Coordinates of C-alpha atoms in Angstrom, one line a residue:
Chain A
M1 CA 0.0 0.0 0.0
D2 CA 1.3 3.4 -1.0
I3 CA 2.0 5.4 2.1
M4 CA 1.0 8.5 0.1
S5 CA -2.7 7.4 -0.1
I6 CA -2.8 7.9 3.6
L7 CA -0.6 11.0 3.8
F8 CA -2.2 12.8 1.0
P9 CA -5.7 13.0 2.6
V10 CA -4.2 14.0 5.9
I11 CA -2.2 16.8 4.3
V12 CA -5.2 18.0 2.3
L13 CA -7.5 18.0 5.3
G14 CA -4.7 19.6 7.4
I15 CA -4.4 22.4 4.9
M16 CA -8.1 22.9 4.8
A17 CA -8.2 23.1 8.6
V18 CA -5.4 25.6 8.6
I19 CA -7.1 27.7 6.0
F20 CA -10.3 27.7 7.9
G21 CA -8.5 28.4 11.1
L22 CA -6.7 31.3 9.6
I23 CA -9.9 32.7 8.2
L24 CA -11.6 32.4 11.6
G25 CA -8.6 33.8 13.4
F26 CA -8.5 36.7 11.0
A27 CA -12.3 37.2 11.3
G28 CA -11.8 37.2 15.1
I29 CA -9.5 40.1 14.9
K30 CA -11.3 41.9 12.1
F31 CA -14.8 41.5 13.5
K32 CA -13.8 41.9 17.1
V33 CA -16.6 43.5 19.0
E34 CA -15.3 45.7 21.8
Q35 CA -16.9 44.3 24.9
D36 CA -16.0 45.7 28.2
E37 CA -14.9 43.0 30.4
R38 CA -16.7 44.6 33.3
V39 CA -20.0 43.5 31.6
S40 CA -19.5 39.9 32.3
L41 CA -18.1 40.6 35.8
V42 CA -21.2 42.6 36.6
R43 CA -23.4 40.0 35.0
E44 CA -22.1 37.4 37.3
C45 CA -23.0 39.4 40.4
L46 CA -26.6 39.8 39.3
P47 CA -29.2 37.3 40.4
G48 CA -29.8 36.0 36.8
A49 CA -33.5 35.4 37.3
N50 CA -34.1 37.7 34.3
C51 CA -37.2 39.0 35.9
G52 CA -37.1 42.4 34.3
G53 CA -37.8 44.2 37.6
C54 CA -35.1 46.7 36.7
G55 CA -36.9 47.8 33.6
F56 CA -34.3 46.2 31.3
A57 CA -34.8 43.1 29.1
G58 CA -32.9 40.9 31.5
C59 CA -29.8 40.6 33.7
D60 CA -27.5 40.8 30.6
A61 CA -29.1 44.0 29.4
L62 CA -28.9 45.5 32.9
A63 CA -25.2 44.6 33.2
A64 CA -24.5 46.3 29.8
A65 CA -26.5 49.4 30.9
I66 CA -24.7 49.6 34.3
V67 CA -21.2 49.4 32.6
D68 CA -22.2 52.1 29.9
G69 CA -23.5 54.3 32.8
S70 CA -27.1 54.4 31.8
A71 CA -28.2 52.5 34.8
P72 CA -27.2 52.9 38.4
V73 CA -25.1 50.3 40.2
N74 CA -28.0 49.6 42.4
G75 CA -30.3 49.1 39.4
C76 CA -31.3 45.6 40.4
P77 CA -34.1 45.7 42.9
V78 CA -34.0 42.0 43.5
G79 CA -30.4 41.7 44.6
G80 CA -30.7 44.8 46.8
A81 CA -27.7 46.2 48.8
A82 CA -25.6 43.1 48.7
V83 CA -25.5 42.9 44.9
A84 CA -25.2 46.7 44.6
A85 CA -22.2 46.6 46.8
K86 CA -20.5 43.9 44.6
V87 CA -21.4 45.7 41.4
G88 CA -20.2 49.0 42.9
E89 CA -16.7 47.3 43.6
I90 CA -16.4 46.3 40.0
M91 CA -17.5 49.7 38.8
G92 CA -15.3 51.5 41.1
V93 CA -18.0 53.5 42.9
A94 CA -19.5 53.3 46.3
A95 CA -22.8 51.7 46.1
E96 CA -25.5 54.1 47.0
A97 CA -27.7 51.7 49.1
G98 CA -31.1 51.9 47.5
A99 CA -33.8 51.9 50.0
K100 CA -35.3 48.4 50.1
K101 CA -38.8 48.3 48.9
T102 CA -41.7 45.9 49.0
A103 CA -44.9 45.6 47.0
F104 CA -48.1 46.6 48.9
V105 CA -51.7 45.9 47.9
K106 CA -53.7 49.1 48.5
C107 CA -57.0 47.4 49.4
S108 CA -58.2 45.7 52.6
G109 CA -61.7 44.9 51.5
D110 CA -61.8 41.3 52.5
C111 CA -64.8 39.0 52.3
E112 CA -66.3 40.4 55.4
S113 CA -65.6 44.2 55.0
A114 CA -66.5 44.7 51.2
K115 CA -69.9 44.1 49.8
D116 CA -70.5 42.5 46.4
K117 CA -72.6 43.8 43.7
Y118 CA -73.1 40.5 42.0
V119 CA -72.0 36.9 42.3
Y120 CA -69.1 36.1 39.9
F121 CA -69.0 32.6 38.5
G122 CA -66.5 33.1 35.8
A123 CA -62.9 32.0 35.3
Q124 CA -60.5 32.9 38.0
D125 CA -58.8 35.8 36.3
C126 CA -58.8 39.5 37.5
G127 CA -58.8 40.7 33.9
L128 CA -61.9 38.8 33.0
E129 CA -63.8 39.6 36.1
N130 CA -62.9 43.3 35.8
A131 CA -64.3 43.2 32.3
L132 CA -67.7 42.3 33.7
A133 CA -68.9 45.7 35.1
G134 CA -65.6 46.2 36.9
G135 CA -65.7 43.0 38.9
A136 CA -68.1 41.5 41.6
K137 CA -67.1 43.9 44.4
A138 CA -69.4 46.8 45.0
C139 CA -66.3 49.1 45.3
A140 CA -65.0 49.7 41.8
F141 CA -61.5 50.2 43.1
G142 CA -61.2 47.0 45.2
C143 CA -59.1 43.9 44.9
L144 CA -60.9 41.2 42.9
G145 CA -59.0 38.4 44.5
D146 CA -58.6 36.2 41.4
G147 CA -54.9 36.2 41.9
N148 CA -53.4 37.5 38.7
C149 CA -50.7 39.0 40.9
V150 CA -50.2 35.5 42.6
K151 CA -49.6 33.9 39.1
A152 CA -47.3 36.8 38.1
C153 CA -45.2 36.4 41.2
A154 CA -41.9 34.3 40.6
F155 CA -41.1 34.4 44.4
D156 CA -44.2 33.0 45.9
A157 CA -44.5 36.4 47.8
I158 CA -48.2 37.4 47.2
H159 CA -51.3 35.4 48.1
V160 CA -55.0 36.0 48.1
V161 CA -56.1 35.8 51.7
N162 CA -59.8 36.1 52.5
G163 CA -60.5 37.7 49.1
V164 CA -57.7 40.2 49.1
A165 CA -54.2 39.9 47.8
V166 CA -51.6 40.2 50.6
V167 CA -47.8 40.6 50.0
D168 CA -45.4 38.6 52.2
K169 CA -42.8 41.4 52.6
D170 CA -40.0 39.0 53.6
K171 CA -40.3 37.1 50.3
C172 CA -41.1 40.1 48.1
V173 CA -38.1 41.3 46.0
A174 CA -39.9 44.4 44.6
C175 CA -39.6 43.2 41.0
G176 CA -42.9 44.8 40.1
A177 CA -44.3 41.8 38.3
C178 CA -47.6 41.9 40.3
I179 CA -47.9 45.7 39.7
K180 CA -48.0 45.1 36.0
A181 CA -50.5 42.1 36.4
C182 CA -53.1 43.9 38.5
P183 CA -55.9 45.3 36.2
K184 CA -57.0 47.6 39.1
A185 CA -53.6 49.1 39.5
L186 CA -53.8 48.3 43.3
I187 CA -50.3 47.4 44.0
E188 CA -47.4 49.9 44.5
L189 CA -43.8 49.7 45.9
V190 CA -43.5 51.2 49.3
P191 CA -40.4 51.4 51.6
Y192 CA -39.8 48.0 53.2
D193 CA -39.6 49.4 56.7
S194 CA -42.6 51.7 56.5
K195 CA -45.5 50.8 58.9
V196 CA -48.1 53.5 58.1
R197 CA -49.8 52.6 54.8
V198 CA -53.1 53.5 53.3
A199 CA -54.8 50.2 52.5
C200 CA -57.5 51.6 50.2
S201 CA -57.6 52.9 46.7
S202 CA -61.2 54.2 46.6
H203 CA -61.7 57.7 45.1
D204 CA -65.4 57.4 45.7
M205 CA -67.2 60.0 47.6
P206 CA -67.5 59.3 51.4
K207 CA -71.0 57.9 51.3
P208 CA -70.5 55.2 48.6
T209 CA -67.2 54.3 50.1
K210 CA -68.8 53.7 53.4
D211 CA -71.7 51.8 51.9
N212 CA -69.4 49.5 49.9
C213 CA -66.7 48.7 52.3
A214 CA -66.2 48.8 56.1
K215 CA -62.4 49.5 55.7
G216 CA -62.5 52.1 53.0
C217 CA -60.9 55.6 53.1
M218 CA -63.6 58.2 53.0
G219 CA -61.4 61.2 52.7
C220 CA -62.4 62.6 56.1
K221 CA -59.0 64.3 56.4
L222 CA -58.6 63.4 60.0
C223 CA -55.2 61.8 59.2
E224 CA -54.2 65.0 57.4
K225 CA -55.1 67.2 60.3
N226 CA -53.4 65.0 62.9
C227 CA -50.1 64.5 61.1
P228 CA -47.4 66.5 62.7
N229 CA -45.1 66.3 59.6
E230 CA -47.6 67.1 57.0
A231 CA -46.8 63.7 55.5
V232 CA -50.4 62.7 54.8
K233 CA -52.5 64.4 52.2
V234 CA -56.0 63.6 51.1
D235 CA -56.5 64.1 47.5
N236 CA -59.8 63.2 45.7
F237 CA -61.2 61.5 48.8
L238 CA -58.1 59.2 49.3
A239 CA -55.3 59.6 51.8
K240 CA -51.7 59.3 50.5
V241 CA -48.5 59.0 52.6
D242 CA -45.4 60.9 51.6
Y243 CA -42.7 58.5 52.8
D244 CA -40.0 61.2 52.5
K245 CA -41.7 63.1 55.3
C246 CA -43.5 60.3 57.3
T247 CA -41.7 59.5 60.7
Q248 CA -43.9 56.5 61.3
C249 CA -45.3 58.1 64.4
G250 CA -48.6 56.6 63.9
A251 CA -50.8 59.7 64.9
C252 CA -52.9 59.3 61.7
T253 CA -53.6 55.6 62.4
E254 CA -55.1 56.3 65.8
K255 CA -57.6 58.8 64.4
C256 CA -58.7 56.9 61.3
P257 CA -62.3 56.0 61.8
T258 CA -62.2 53.0 59.4
K259 CA -58.6 52.0 59.9
A260 CA -58.0 52.4 56.3
I261 CA -54.7 54.0 57.2
N262 CA -53.1 51.8 59.7
A263 CA -49.8 50.5 61.1
N264 CA -50.2 46.8 60.9
H265 CA -47.6 46.3 58.2
Chain B
M1 CA -35.4 18.7 -13.0
S2 CA -36.3 22.4 -13.2
L3 CA -35.2 24.6 -10.3
F4 CA -38.9 25.2 -9.3
T5 CA -39.4 21.5 -9.0
I6 CA -36.4 21.1 -6.8
F7 CA -37.5 23.9 -4.6
L8 CA -41.1 22.6 -4.1
A9 CA -39.8 19.0 -3.7
A10 CA -37.4 20.2 -1.0
I11 CA -40.1 22.0 0.9
F12 CA -42.9 19.5 0.8
V13 CA -42.2 16.1 -0.7
N14 CA -38.8 15.7 0.8
N15 CA -39.5 17.8 3.9
F16 CA -36.4 17.3 6.1
I17 CA -38.3 16.8 9.3
F18 CA -41.4 15.0 8.2
S19 CA -40.1 12.6 5.5
K20 CA -36.4 12.5 6.1
F21 CA -36.4 12.7 9.8
M22 CA -33.4 15.1 10.0
G23 CA -33.0 17.9 12.5
I24 CA -35.5 16.4 15.0
C25 CA -33.5 17.7 17.9
P26 CA -34.1 21.4 17.3
F27 CA -37.5 20.6 16.0
L28 CA -38.6 19.2 19.4
G29 CA -36.3 21.3 21.5
V30 CA -37.0 24.8 20.2
S31 CA -40.7 24.6 19.2
K32 CA -42.3 25.4 22.5
K33 CA -43.0 29.0 21.6
L34 CA -43.9 30.3 18.2
D35 CA -41.5 33.3 18.2
T36 CA -38.5 31.3 19.2
A37 CA -39.4 28.7 16.6
A38 CA -39.6 31.3 13.9
G39 CA -36.2 32.6 15.0
M40 CA -34.7 29.2 14.7
G41 CA -36.3 28.8 11.3
V42 CA -34.9 32.1 10.0
A43 CA -31.4 31.0 11.3
V44 CA -31.6 27.6 9.6
I45 CA -32.6 29.3 6.3
F46 CA -29.6 31.5 6.7
V47 CA -27.1 28.8 7.5
M48 CA -28.3 26.2 5.1
T49 CA -28.2 28.5 2.1
L50 CA -24.6 29.4 2.9
A51 CA -23.7 25.9 3.8
S52 CA -24.9 24.3 0.6
A53 CA -23.0 27.0 -1.4
A54 CA -19.8 26.5 0.5
T55 CA -19.9 22.7 0.6
W56 CA -20.6 22.5 -3.2
V57 CA -17.6 24.7 -3.9
V58 CA -15.3 22.7 -1.7
Y59 CA -16.5 19.4 -2.8
N60 CA -16.5 20.0 -6.5
L61 CA -13.5 22.3 -6.8
V62 CA -11.3 20.7 -4.1
L63 CA -12.2 17.2 -3.1
V64 CA -13.2 15.8 -6.5
P65 CA -10.2 17.1 -8.5
L66 CA -7.9 15.7 -5.8
G67 CA -9.7 12.3 -5.8
L68 CA -10.6 12.6 -2.1
S69 CA -14.4 12.7 -2.5
Y70 CA -14.6 9.9 0.1
L71 CA -13.6 12.6 2.7
Y72 CA -16.7 14.5 2.2
N73 CA -18.2 13.9 5.7
I74 CA -15.3 15.2 7.6
A75 CA -14.8 18.1 5.2
F76 CA -18.5 19.1 5.3
I77 CA -18.5 19.1 9.0
L78 CA -15.4 21.2 9.1
I79 CA -16.8 23.6 6.6
I80 CA -20.1 23.9 8.3
A81 CA -18.7 24.4 11.8
S82 CA -16.2 27.1 10.8
L83 CA -18.8 28.8 8.5
V84 CA -21.3 29.1 11.3
Q85 CA -18.5 30.5 13.5
F86 CA -17.5 32.9 10.8
V87 CA -21.2 34.0 10.3
E88 CA -21.7 34.5 14.0
M89 CA -18.7 36.8 14.2
F90 CA -19.7 38.7 11.1
I91 CA -23.3 39.2 12.3
K92 CA -22.1 40.2 15.8
K93 CA -20.0 42.9 14.3
S94 CA -22.3 44.2 11.5
S95 CA -25.7 43.8 12.8
P96 CA -26.1 43.4 16.6
S97 CA -29.8 43.4 16.4
L98 CA -29.8 40.4 14.1
Y99 CA -27.2 38.8 16.4
Q100 CA -29.6 39.3 19.3
A101 CA -32.4 37.7 17.3
L102 CA -30.5 34.7 16.0
G103 CA -27.7 34.6 18.8
V104 CA -28.7 31.5 20.7
Y105 CA -29.8 29.5 17.7
L106 CA -26.7 30.0 15.4
P107 CA -24.4 27.7 17.6
L108 CA -27.2 25.2 17.8
I109 CA -27.3 24.8 14.2
T110 CA -23.6 24.1 13.8
T111 CA -24.0 20.5 14.8
N112 CA -27.4 20.1 13.1
C113 CA -27.6 17.0 10.9
A114 CA -30.1 18.7 8.6
V115 CA -27.4 21.1 7.5
L116 CA -25.0 18.3 6.9
G117 CA -27.8 16.4 5.2
V118 CA -28.6 19.0 2.6
A119 CA -24.9 19.1 1.7
V120 CA -24.7 15.3 1.3
L121 CA -27.9 15.2 -0.7
N122 CA -26.7 17.9 -3.1
M123 CA -23.6 15.8 -3.6
N124 CA -25.5 12.5 -4.1
N125 CA -28.0 14.0 -6.6
E126 CA -25.1 15.6 -8.5
Y127 CA -26.7 19.0 -8.5
N128 CA -24.9 22.0 -10.1
F129 CA -24.1 25.0 -8.1
I130 CA -27.5 26.7 -8.6
Q131 CA -29.4 23.6 -8.0
S132 CA -27.6 23.0 -4.8
L133 CA -28.4 26.5 -3.7
V134 CA -32.1 26.2 -4.5
N135 CA -32.2 22.8 -2.9
G136 CA -30.6 24.2 0.2
V137 CA -33.0 27.1 0.4
G138 CA -36.0 24.9 -0.2
A139 CA -35.0 22.4 2.5
A140 CA -34.5 25.2 4.9
F141 CA -37.8 26.8 4.2
G142 CA -39.4 23.3 4.6
F143 CA -37.6 23.1 8.1
A144 CA -38.7 26.6 9.0
M145 CA -42.3 25.9 7.9
A146 CA -42.4 22.6 9.9
I147 CA -41.0 24.0 13.0
T148 CA -43.3 27.1 13.0
L149 CA -46.5 25.0 12.3
F150 CA -45.4 22.5 15.0
A151 CA -44.8 25.4 17.5
G152 CA -48.3 26.8 16.7
I153 CA -49.8 23.4 17.6
R154 CA -47.7 23.0 20.8
E155 CA -48.8 26.4 22.0
R156 CA -52.4 25.2 21.6
L157 CA -51.6 21.9 23.3
E158 CA -50.6 23.9 26.3
D159 CA -54.2 24.7 27.0
A160 CA -55.8 21.5 25.7
P161 CA -57.1 18.9 28.1
I162 CA -54.5 16.2 27.6
P163 CA -54.5 12.9 29.7
K164 CA -51.9 13.3 32.4
A165 CA -49.7 10.5 31.2
L166 CA -49.4 12.2 27.8
T167 CA -48.7 15.8 28.8
G168 CA -45.4 17.4 27.6
F169 CA -43.2 15.4 25.4
P170 CA -45.4 12.4 24.6
I171 CA -48.2 14.5 23.1
A172 CA -45.6 16.5 21.2
M173 CA -44.2 13.3 19.7
I174 CA -47.7 12.1 18.8
S175 CA -48.5 15.5 17.1
A176 CA -45.2 15.3 15.3
G177 CA -46.1 11.8 14.0
L178 CA -49.5 12.9 12.9
M179 CA -48.0 15.9 11.0
S180 CA -45.5 13.5 9.4
I181 CA -48.4 11.3 8.2
A182 CA -50.1 14.4 6.9
F183 CA -46.9 15.2 4.9
L184 CA -47.0 11.8 3.4
G185 CA -49.9 13.1 1.3
F186 CA -47.3 15.2 -0.6
S187 CA -45.3 12.1 -1.7
G188 CA -45.6 11.3 -5.3
M189 CA -46.8 14.8 -6.1
L190 CA -43.7 15.7 -8.1

């Protein structure tokens, strides 16, 4: 057997491989995309759940945004201060500790307190129920309790208890998925350590609010008058707490006749 | 055979998935959602077209003249792997948005037997350059069509009341089998 019949293919394939290798190597230099090495470092610090809570498409997108400066180092609401500190180390800036937040459902109209205007037999979906005359609750602003927020939560932090969604603030990472899922826009992010919160969203006049729900905010302004720091404002028959001014003194909660504003959180 | 016949035959009669059973891995793996399936389909069209052109050139202009046509398997794998790598780098540089869209799927296709299959078929059928290209594009369109149709069906299966033992992959396999039987109807058309 001619040794060349073995050597020849080896040489030809070898030459082909070298040519392709050279082309790829050349292309690697020619088409090199300048990627900041910090992007991958930052990406490794992020939780990697791709929840989108930061407002970017995912952890990769946030990492790129942090490195090019369009997002703050504490841009990840899920990772909180721990991740912000690590990212800050990579970026060479001291992490401004973002105040930890938690989601909060601004409704306390549970099965006992809130009246129904009809009996809903449809599918368990807030959007569907909401489409039927704003849902079964007499109060047009109340939580429907079908649990779209529960389905949206990736962290098992929100549950429907006695007809109203309740956030478990120790599990909540403030990613905002439930906020987007709620057709009534009942959920908002509040400071994690805040105690005084308004658990009502009703902008109805005092009389219908009182008729519809035993726990509704009627807009009586007792909280506003009793607040020493002007932190509570009643606007359109609904109290709102300004957490920059609130000192958690609880003066408003003592005076509230329906306990719509309370310190049970 | 006219080019049009080759094209249609590659899409329907000799559909890579349903009658040749090639590329089943991405077909089952990336068909859970319609948009990812469509992304995969586009990426396959892209790679298969380029691969059938490149493999034709190397086979007919290098391997055959040197009398080494028996090396076609190794050579084709080499060509396809480096081609996909090259294309990936090129897209990453020239069009980041396309790279974002195809990104995950390009490397997946590197080792896809459908791409190798089209190159080998072109060789076995002794197609000329244009015919190879048309066959490659047709086969890729057939793949893209199959995977998008299948993804549409699987999205519906998600909500369908399926016996518990059959949920997930079993029902997907059964649906794929039924689709394959349906595509048997095209055989003998051309």
